[in-house]
PDB file of C-alpha atoms in Angstrom:
ATOM      1  CA  MET A   1      17.580  27.896 -42.756  1.00 50.00           C
ATOM      2  CA  ASP A   2      20.625  26.568 -40.937  1.00 48.00           C
ATOM      3  CA  GLN A   3      18.633  26.430 -37.710  1.00 50.00           C
ATOM      4  CA  LEU A   4      15.893  24.463 -39.464  1.00 46.00           C
ATOM      5  CA  ASP A   5      18.440  22.010 -40.872  1.00 51.00           C
ATOM      6  CA  LEU A   6      19.926  21.640 -37.382  1.00 45.00           C
ATOM      7  CA  ASN A   7      16.518  20.844 -35.861  1.00 50.00           C
ATOM      8  CA  ILE A   8      15.773  18.308 -38.599  1.00 50.00           C
ATOM      9  CA  GLY A   9      19.160  16.707 -37.970  1.00 51.00           C
ATOM     10  CA  GLN A  10      18.454  16.466 -34.241  1.00 51.00           C
ATOM     11  CA  LEU A  11      15.109  14.808 -34.930  1.00 43.00           C
ATOM     12  CA  LYS A  12      16.816  12.250 -37.139  1.00 51.00           C
ATOM     13  CA  ASP A  13      19.227  11.452 -34.332  1.00 52.00           C
ATOM     14  CA  LEU A  14      16.363  10.605 -31.954  1.00 48.00           C
ATOM     15  CA  HIS A  15      15.971   6.882 -31.491  1.00 55.00           C
ATOM     16  CA  LEU A  16      12.415   5.966 -30.591  1.00 54.00           C
ATOM     17  CA  PRO A  17      11.952   2.568 -28.952  1.00 59.00           C
ATOM     18  CA  GLU A  18      11.147  -0.136 -31.463  1.00 66.00           C
ATOM     19  CA  ILE A  19       7.583  -1.415 -31.202  1.00 70.00           C
ATOM     20  CA  THR A  20       7.914  -5.155 -30.815  1.00 74.00           C
ATOM     21  CA  LEU A  21       5.804  -7.782 -29.081  1.00 70.00           C
ATOM     22  CA  LEU A  22       8.385  -8.020 -26.291  1.00 69.00           C
ATOM     23  CA  ASN A  23       8.331  -4.244 -25.760  1.00 68.00           C
ATOM     24  CA  LEU A  24       4.525  -4.201 -25.729  1.00 74.00           C
ATOM     25  CA  ILE A  25       4.500  -6.923 -23.088  1.00 71.00           C
ATOM     26  CA  SER A  26       7.082  -4.983 -21.066  1.00 70.00           C
ATOM     27  CA  TRP A  27       5.094  -1.726 -21.271  1.00 69.00           C
ATOM     28  CA  THR A  28       1.873  -3.520 -20.337  1.00 76.00           C
ATOM     29  CA  ALA A  29       3.573  -5.158 -17.353  1.00 71.00           C
ATOM     30  CA  SER A  30       4.940  -1.773 -16.222  1.00 74.00           C
ATOM     31  CA  GLY A  31       1.481  -0.195 -16.500  1.00 79.00           C
ATOM     32  CA  ALA A  32      -0.034  -3.079 -14.554  1.00 72.00           C
ATOM     33  CA  MET A  33       2.652  -2.644 -11.890  1.00 74.00           C
ATOM     34  CA  ILE A  34       1.917   1.084 -11.539  1.00 82.00           C
ATOM     35  CA  PHE A  35      -1.875   0.947 -11.347  1.00 85.00           C
ATOM     36  CA  GLY A  36      -2.593  -2.697 -10.537  1.00 77.00           C
ATOM     37  CA  GLY A  37      -1.915  -2.237  -6.833  1.00 77.00           C
ATOM     38  CA  VAL A  38      -4.887   0.089  -6.338  1.00 87.00           C
ATOM     39  CA  VAL A  39      -7.411  -2.078  -8.211  1.00 84.00           C
ATOM     40  CA  PRO A  40      -8.071  -4.495  -5.286  1.00 81.00           C
ATOM     41  CA  PHE A  41      -9.209  -1.583  -3.124  1.00 87.00           C
ATOM     42  CA  ILE A  42     -11.903  -0.442  -5.561  1.00 88.00           C
ATOM     43  CA  PRO A  43     -14.444  -3.139  -4.499  1.00 86.00           C
ATOM     44  CA  GLN A  44     -13.763  -2.395  -0.819  1.00 87.00           C
ATOM     45  CA  TYR A  45     -14.128   1.357  -1.388  1.00 91.00           C
ATOM     46  CA  ARG A  46     -17.431   0.845  -3.212  1.00 90.00           C
ATOM     47  CA  ASP A  47     -18.727  -1.546  -0.513  1.00 89.00           C
ATOM     48  CA  ILE A  48     -17.986   0.983   2.227  1.00 90.00           C
ATOM     49  CA  ARG A  49     -19.697   3.786   0.290  1.00 90.00           C
ATOM     50  CA  ARG A  50     -22.709   1.589  -0.477  1.00 90.00           C
ATOM     51  CA  THR A  51     -23.222   0.250   3.053  1.00 88.00           C
ATOM     52  CA  MET A  52     -21.877   3.304   4.911  1.00 88.00           C
ATOM     53  CA  ASN A  53     -20.120   0.817   7.187  1.00 87.00           C
ATOM     54  CA  ALA A  54     -16.330   0.566   7.466  1.00 85.00           C
ATOM     55  CA  ASP A  55     -16.177  -1.948  10.344  1.00 81.00           C
ATOM     56  CA  GLY A  56     -15.071  -4.837   8.135  1.00 77.00           C
ATOM     57  CA  PHE A  57     -12.001  -3.021   6.821  1.00 83.00           C
ATOM     58  CA  SER A  58      -8.890  -2.429   8.921  1.00 82.00           C
ATOM     59  CA  THR A  59      -7.414   1.035   8.375  1.00 88.00           C
ATOM     60  CA  PHE A  60      -4.130  -0.415   9.631  1.00 87.00           C
ATOM     61  CA  VAL A  61      -3.880  -1.919   6.133  1.00 84.00           C
ATOM     62  CA  CYS A  62      -3.669   1.675   4.902  1.00 91.00           C
ATOM     63  CA  LEU A  63      -1.035   2.499   7.531  1.00 92.00           C
ATOM     64  CA  THR A  64       1.054  -0.473   6.425  1.00 87.00           C
ATOM     65  CA  LEU A  65       0.954   0.532   2.773  1.00 90.00           C
ATOM     66  CA  LEU A  66       1.571   4.216   3.461  1.00 94.00           C
ATOM     67  CA  ILE A  67       4.665   3.484   5.565  1.00 93.00           C
ATOM     68  CA  ALA A  68       5.914   0.945   3.016  1.00 91.00           C
ATOM     69  CA  ASN A  69       5.551   3.276   0.047  1.00 93.00           C
ATOM     70  CA  ILE A  70       7.011   6.325   1.779  1.00 95.00           C
ATOM     71  CA  LEU A  71      10.045   4.219   2.696  1.00 93.00           C
ATOM     72  CA  ARG A  72      10.265   2.868  -0.846  1.00 91.00           C
ATOM     73  CA  ILE A  73      10.335   6.398  -2.287  1.00 93.00           C
ATOM     74  CA  LEU A  74      13.121   7.357   0.115  1.00 93.00           C
ATOM     75  CA  PHE A  75      14.975   4.138  -0.742  1.00 91.00           C
ATOM     76  CA  TRP A  76      14.925   5.205  -4.409  1.00 90.00           C
ATOM     77  CA  PHE A  77      17.034   8.285  -3.597  1.00 91.00           C
ATOM     78  CA  GLY A  78      19.714   6.056  -2.098  1.00 88.00           C
ATOM     79  CA  LYS A  79      19.508   3.222  -4.615  1.00 84.00           C
ATOM     80  CA  HIS A  80      17.692   3.804  -7.881  1.00 82.00           C
ATOM     81  CA  PHE A  81      15.366   1.062  -9.083  1.00 76.00           C
ATOM     82  CA  GLU A  82      12.830   0.880 -11.912  1.00 78.00           C
ATOM     83  CA  LEU A  83      10.678   3.986 -12.366  1.00 83.00           C
ATOM     84  CA  PRO A  84       7.413   1.962 -12.582  1.00 82.00           C
ATOM     85  CA  LEU A  85       8.011   0.808  -8.986  1.00 81.00           C
ATOM     86  CA  LEU A  86       8.553   4.415  -7.922  1.00 87.00           C
ATOM     87  CA  ALA A  87       5.414   5.553  -9.741  1.00 90.00           C
ATOM     88  CA  GLN A  88       3.467   2.704  -8.127  1.00 88.00           C
ATOM     89  CA  SER A  89       4.372   4.033  -4.677  1.00 91.00           C
ATOM     90  CA  ILE A  90       3.104   7.533  -5.494  1.00 93.00           C
ATOM     91  CA  VAL A  91      -0.191   6.202  -6.890  1.00 94.00           C
ATOM     92  CA  MET A  92      -0.658   3.905  -3.871  1.00 92.00           C
ATOM     93  CA  ILE A  93      -0.157   6.742  -1.378  1.00 95.00           C
ATOM     94  CA  PHE A  94      -2.990   8.742  -2.946  1.00 95.00           C
ATOM     95  CA  CYS A  95      -5.183   5.619  -3.001  1.00 94.00           C
ATOM     96  CA  MET A  96      -4.620   4.910   0.715  1.00 94.00           C
ATOM     97  CA  LEU A  97      -5.330   8.506   1.660  1.00 95.00           C
ATOM     98  CA  SER A  98      -8.653   8.227  -0.186  1.00 95.00           C
ATOM     99  CA  MET A  99      -9.497   5.026   1.713  1.00 94.00           C
ATOM    100  CA  ILE A 100      -8.698   6.621   5.075  1.00 95.00           C
ATOM    101  CA  GLU A 101     -10.714   9.742   4.302  1.00 95.00           C
ATOM    102  CA  LEU A 102     -13.739   7.604   3.418  1.00 95.00           C
ATOM    103  CA  CYS A 103     -13.418   5.408   6.529  1.00 93.00           C
ATOM    104  CA  VAL A 104     -13.100   8.407   8.857  1.00 93.00           C
ATOM    105  CA  ARG A 105     -16.076  10.140   7.246  1.00 92.00           C
ATOM    106  CA  VAL A 106     -18.259   7.021   7.374  1.00 91.00           C
ATOM    107  CA  LYS A 107     -17.368   6.182  10.996  1.00 88.00           C
ATOM    108  CA  ASN A 108     -18.083   9.744  12.134  1.00 86.00           C
ATOM    109  CA  ARG A 109     -21.476   9.728  10.421  1.00 85.00           C
ATOM    110  CA  SER A 110     -22.448   6.302  11.738  1.00 76.00           C
ATOM    111  CA  GLU A 111     -21.991   7.230  15.405  1.00 70.00           C
ATOM    112  CA  ILE A 112     -25.364   7.800  17.042  1.00 63.00           C
ATOM    113  CA  LEU A 113     -23.788   9.433  20.079  1.00 61.00           C
ATOM    114  CA  GLN A 114     -20.745  11.459  19.175  1.00 68.00           C
ATOM    115  CA  GLY A 115     -17.857  10.628  21.480  1.00 69.00           C
ATOM    116  CA  LYS A 116     -14.843  12.715  22.344  1.00 79.00           C
ATOM    117  CA  PRO A 117     -12.862  13.712  19.234  1.00 84.00           C
ATOM    118  CA  ARG A 118      -9.529  11.879  19.036  1.00 86.00           C
ATOM    119  CA  THR A 119      -6.605  13.634  17.379  1.00 89.00           C
ATOM    120  CA  LEU A 120      -2.890  13.109  16.963  1.00 90.00           C
ATOM    121  CA  THR A 121      -2.077  15.922  19.388  1.00 88.00           C
ATOM    122  CA  ASP A 122      -3.890  14.079  22.208  1.00 86.00           C
ATOM    123  CA  PHE A 123      -0.844  11.755  22.305  1.00 86.00           C
ATOM    124  CA  GLU A 124      -2.990   8.830  23.456  1.00 87.00           C
ATOM    125  CA  LEU A 125      -1.304   5.640  22.334  1.00 86.00           C
ATOM    126  CA  GLN A 126      -4.452   3.519  22.581  1.00 88.00           C
ATOM    127  CA  TYR A 127      -6.067   5.702  19.921  1.00 88.00           C
ATOM    128  CA  PHE A 128      -3.117   5.647  17.535  1.00 92.00           C
ATOM    129  CA  TRP A 129      -4.426   5.469  13.951  1.00 92.00           C
ATOM    130  CA  ARG A 130      -7.974   5.559  15.302  1.00 90.00           C
ATOM    131  CA  TRP A 131      -8.280   9.315  15.173  1.00 92.00           C
ATOM    132  CA  THR A 132     -11.589  10.937  14.328  1.00 90.00           C
ATOM    133  CA  ASP A 133     -10.282  13.628  11.992  1.00 91.00           C
ATOM    134  CA  PHE A 134      -8.540  13.098   8.661  1.00 93.00           C
ATOM    135  CA  GLY A 135      -6.064  15.905   9.347  1.00 93.00           C
ATOM    136  CA  SER A 136      -4.381  13.900  12.119  1.00 94.00           C
ATOM    137  CA  TYR A 137      -3.489  11.152   9.642  1.00 96.00           C
ATOM    138  CA  ILE A 138      -1.923  13.694   7.278  1.00 96.00           C
ATOM    139  CA  GLU A 139       0.035  15.292  10.132  1.00 96.00           C
ATOM    140  CA  PHE A 140       1.442  11.943  11.248  1.00 96.00           C
ATOM    141  CA  LEU A 141       2.507  11.004   7.710  1.00 96.00           C
ATOM    142  CA  LEU A 142       4.199  14.374   7.207  1.00 97.00           C
ATOM    143  CA  LEU A 143       6.101  14.018  10.485  1.00 97.00           C
ATOM    144  CA  PHE A 144       7.135  10.463   9.614  1.00 96.00           C
ATOM    145  CA  SER A 145       8.251  11.490   6.117  1.00 96.00           C
ATOM    146  CA  LEU A 146      10.298  14.409   7.428  1.00 97.00           C
ATOM    147  CA  LEU A 147      11.987  12.304  10.106  1.00 96.00           C
ATOM    148  CA  VAL A 148      12.902   9.367   7.874  1.00 95.00           C
ATOM    149  CA  GLY A 149      13.709  11.732   5.001  1.00 95.00           C
ATOM    150  CA  PHE A 150      16.235  13.531   7.218  1.00 95.00           C
ATOM    151  CA  ILE A 151      17.810  10.222   8.271  1.00 93.00           C
ATOM    152  CA  THR A 152      18.033   9.185   4.612  1.00 93.00           C
ATOM    153  CA  TYR A 153      19.639  12.502   3.669  1.00 93.00           C
ATOM    154  CA  ILE A 154      22.407  12.358   6.281  1.00 94.00           C
ATOM    155  CA  CYS A 155      23.045   8.646   5.674  1.00 92.00           C
ATOM    156  CA  ILE A 156      22.755   8.667   1.874  1.00 91.00           C
ATOM    157  CA  ASP A 157      26.321   7.359   1.470  1.00 90.00           C
ATOM    158  CA  ILE A 158      26.026   4.664   4.141  1.00 91.00           C
ATOM    159  CA  LYS A 159      25.035   1.549   2.186  1.00 89.00           C
ATOM    160  CA  ILE A 160      23.834  -0.522   5.143  1.00 91.00           C
ATOM    161  CA  VAL A 161      21.401   2.219   6.226  1.00 91.00           C
ATOM    162  CA  ILE A 162      19.974   2.614   2.733  1.00 90.00           C
ATOM    163  CA  GLU A 163      19.624  -1.165   2.350  1.00 87.00           C
ATOM    164  CA  PHE A 164      17.853  -1.308   5.714  1.00 90.00           C
ATOM    165  CA  ILE A 165      15.389   1.369   4.565  1.00 90.00           C
ATOM    166  CA  GLY A 166      14.758  -0.651   1.404  1.00 86.00           C
ATOM    167  CA  PHE A 167      14.215  -3.852   3.360  1.00 85.00           C
ATOM    168  CA  SER A 168      11.914  -2.052   5.821  1.00 89.00           C
ATOM    169  CA  ALA A 169       9.851  -0.749   2.892  1.00 86.00           C
ATOM    170  CA  VAL A 170       9.222  -4.111   1.279  1.00 82.00           C
ATOM    171  CA  PHE A 171       8.874  -5.941   4.610  1.00 84.00           C
ATOM    172  CA  ALA A 172       6.200  -3.467   5.724  1.00 84.00           C
ATOM    173  CA  GLU A 173       4.394  -4.054   2.438  1.00 80.00           C
ATOM    174  CA  ALA A 174       4.763  -7.808   2.933  1.00 80.00           C
ATOM    175  CA  MET A 175       2.851  -7.360   6.200  1.00 80.00           C
ATOM    176  CA  LEU A 176      -0.011  -5.682   4.320  1.00 75.00           C
ATOM    177  CA  GLY A 177      -2.511  -8.430   5.030  1.00 80.00           C
ATOM    178  CA  ALA A 178      -1.452  -8.947   8.649  1.00 82.00           C
ATOM    179  CA  PRO A 179      -3.810  -6.300  10.141  1.00 79.00           C
ATOM    180  CA  GLN A 180      -6.745  -7.727   8.160  1.00 81.00           C
ATOM    181  CA  PHE A 181      -5.785 -11.282   9.181  1.00 86.00           C
ATOM    182  CA  HIS A 182      -5.650 -10.224  12.848  1.00 84.00           C
ATOM    183  CA  ARG A 183      -8.959  -8.359  12.631  1.00 82.00           C
ATOM    184  CA  ASN A 184     -10.650 -11.396  11.100  1.00 85.00           C
ATOM    185  CA  TRP A 185      -9.200 -13.573  13.850  1.00 87.00           C
ATOM    186  CA  GLU A 186     -10.389 -11.170  16.578  1.00 84.00           C
ATOM    187  CA  LYS A 187     -13.916 -11.017  15.138  1.00 83.00           C
ATOM    188  CA  LYS A 188     -13.946 -14.729  14.215  1.00 84.00           C
ATOM    189  CA  SER A 189     -15.545 -13.615  10.969  1.00 83.00           C
ATOM    190  CA  THR A 190     -14.724 -12.108   7.581  1.00 82.00           C
ATOM    191  CA  ILE A 191     -18.095 -10.373   7.217  1.00 80.00           C
ATOM    192  CA  GLY A 192     -17.636  -6.816   5.945  1.00 74.00           C
ATOM    193  CA  MET A 193     -14.307  -7.615   4.294  1.00 78.00           C
ATOM    194  CA  SER A 194     -14.343  -7.607   0.505  1.00 77.00           C
ATOM    195  CA  ILE A 195     -13.389 -11.090  -0.699  1.00 82.00           C
ATOM    196  CA  LYS A 196     -12.837  -9.590  -4.154  1.00 80.00           C
ATOM    197  CA  MET A 197     -10.234  -7.292  -2.610  1.00 78.00           C
ATOM    198  CA  VAL A 198      -8.276 -10.169  -1.045  1.00 82.00           C
ATOM    199  CA  SER A 199      -8.538 -12.278  -4.198  1.00 85.00           C
ATOM    200  CA  MET A 200      -7.144  -9.384  -6.207  1.00 82.00           C
ATOM    201  CA  TRP A 201      -4.414  -8.918  -3.584  1.00 80.00           C
ATOM    202  CA  THR A 202      -3.367 -12.521  -4.118  1.00 86.00           C
ATOM    203  CA  CYS A 203      -3.353 -12.312  -7.917  1.00 85.00           C
ATOM    204  CA  GLY A 204      -1.542  -8.980  -7.818  1.00 81.00           C
ATOM    205  CA  ASP A 205       1.065 -10.168  -5.326  1.00 83.00           C
ATOM    206  CA  VAL A 206       1.805 -13.275  -7.385  1.00 87.00           C
ATOM    207  CA  PHE A 207       2.209 -11.107 -10.497  1.00 83.00           C
ATOM    208  CA  LYS A 208       4.333  -8.602  -8.597  1.00 80.00           C
ATOM    209  CA  THR A 209       6.649 -11.270  -7.169  1.00 84.00           C
ATOM    210  CA  VAL A 210       7.188 -12.830 -10.602  1.00 86.00           C
ATOM    211  CA  TYR A 211       7.800  -9.326 -12.006  1.00 79.00           C
ATOM    212  CA  PHE A 212      10.458  -8.660  -9.352  1.00 79.00           C
ATOM    213  CA  ILE A 213      12.241 -11.907 -10.147  1.00 82.00           C
ATOM    214  CA  LEU A 214      12.162 -11.474 -13.929  1.00 81.00           C
ATOM    215  CA  ARG A 215      13.231  -7.812 -13.780  1.00 75.00           C
ATOM    216  CA  GLU A 216      16.048  -8.656 -11.341  1.00 75.00           C
ATOM    217  CA  ALA A 217      14.824  -6.209  -8.691  1.00 74.00           C
ATOM    218  CA  PRO A 218      16.801  -6.062  -5.409  1.00 74.00           C
ATOM    219  CA  PRO A 219      16.403  -9.387  -3.504  1.00 78.00           C
ATOM    220  CA  GLN A 220      14.402  -7.844  -0.669  1.00 75.00           C
ATOM    221  CA  PHE A 221      11.603  -7.087  -3.150  1.00 78.00           C
ATOM    222  CA  TRP A 222      10.886 -10.680  -4.231  1.00 80.00           C
ATOM    223  CA  ILE A 223      11.631 -12.285  -0.849  1.00 82.00           C
ATOM    224  CA  CYS A 224       9.021 -10.112   0.834  1.00 82.00           C
ATOM    225  CA  GLY A 225       6.709 -10.681  -2.135  1.00 84.00           C
ATOM    226  CA  LEU A 226       6.668 -14.384  -1.271  1.00 86.00           C
ATOM    227  CA  ILE A 227       5.806 -13.526   2.351  1.00 87.00           C
ATOM    228  CA  GLN A 228       2.955 -11.320   1.138  1.00 85.00           C
ATOM    229  CA  VAL A 229       1.496 -14.105  -1.014  1.00 88.00           C
ATOM    230  CA  SER A 230       1.594 -16.447   1.999  1.00 89.00           C
ATOM    231  CA  ILE A 231      -0.416 -14.002   4.140  1.00 89.00           C
ATOM    232  CA  ASP A 232      -2.958 -13.509   1.324  1.00 89.00           C
ATOM    233  CA  ILE A 233      -3.485 -17.271   1.182  1.00 90.00           C
ATOM    234  CA  GLY A 234      -3.938 -17.284   4.967  1.00 90.00           C
ATOM    235  CA  ILE A 235      -6.737 -14.690   4.705  1.00 89.00           C
ATOM    236  CA  LEU A 236      -8.448 -16.684   1.960  1.00 89.00           C
ATOM    237  CA  PHE A 237      -8.264 -19.712   4.255  1.00 91.00           C
ATOM    238  CA  GLN A 238     -10.009 -17.635   6.965  1.00 89.00           C
ATOM    239  CA  VAL A 239     -12.809 -16.862   4.485  1.00 87.00           C
ATOM    240  CA  TRP A 240     -13.324 -20.575   3.849  1.00 87.00           C
ATOM    241  CA  TYR A 241     -12.954 -21.615   7.498  1.00 88.00           C
ATOM    242  CA  TYR A 242     -15.276 -19.042   9.080  1.00 86.00           C
ATOM    243  CA  ARG A 243     -17.865 -19.630   6.364  1.00 84.00           C
ATOM    244  CA  HIS A 244     -17.970 -23.382   7.005  1.00 81.00           C
ATOM    245  CA  TYR A 245     -17.251 -23.259  10.753  1.00 80.00           C
ATOM    246  CA  PRO A 246     -18.904 -20.097  12.170  1.00 80.00           C
ATOM    247  CA  GLN A 247     -17.360 -18.963  15.444  1.00 70.00           C
ATOM    248  CA  LEU A 248     -18.619 -16.980  18.418  1.00 57.00           C
ATOM    249  CA  ALA A 249     -17.151 -13.562  17.720  1.00 50.00           C
ATOM    250  CA  LYS A 250     -15.002 -11.762  20.240  1.00 49.00           C
ATOM    251  CA  PRO A 251     -15.735  -8.068  20.728  1.00 48.00           C
ATOM    252  CA  ALA A 252     -13.435  -6.199  18.355  1.00 43.00           C
ATOM    253  CA  VAL A 253     -11.431  -3.197  19.540  1.00 42.00           C
ATOM    254  CA  GLN A 254     -12.700  -0.123  17.689  1.00 41.00           C
TER     255      GLN A 254
END
């Protein structure tokens, strides 16, 4: 009986968060932050599956986001920030791995004449991140995570190193659209790129930047958010420009 009274007393001492309009808005914003980042890639993923053609999508976008989110997770161990931002990084990593797996599978199937397999262990720089097997991408990410994780571990008490890792994380993410911008410029076309994806990038990046400012996230988060929005607008300008002023495409490097 005493044990039961003790348990009841402990339950009474629990303070559940009060359900208010402000809290509901905060929880909704946190949920949007966690899962909103992957939504723009859904139209692109579906387009690639439908057309069985991944030429319009740059897998270097995936590389950028994978590096950025691995660094952000490591930054969290040195300087804790909001858990929704940490959860967002984990969700995004799984999303990017799914995109890469699809692109590799589609490109391998679309080749009429199978060329020489390209893997990480070939150590050919010109084929970096253009490997023909999904395992090579996983191996590279594991090696990168172990290397930077070790550096983070031995420098965990050195503030300037941890801050540099944090800045590198958000700056890499700010460069998310740069590979797609460059690919569009090389091809002189945005055909094959999902305009819905870029539009969602822009909306999401604006929301994310405002979220960083309102939640008083470390300065590097919102500064790089502004850079990311600028690149998104540049890609949308490419869509308009190449649609109204078609160019003679340059051969794109595969």
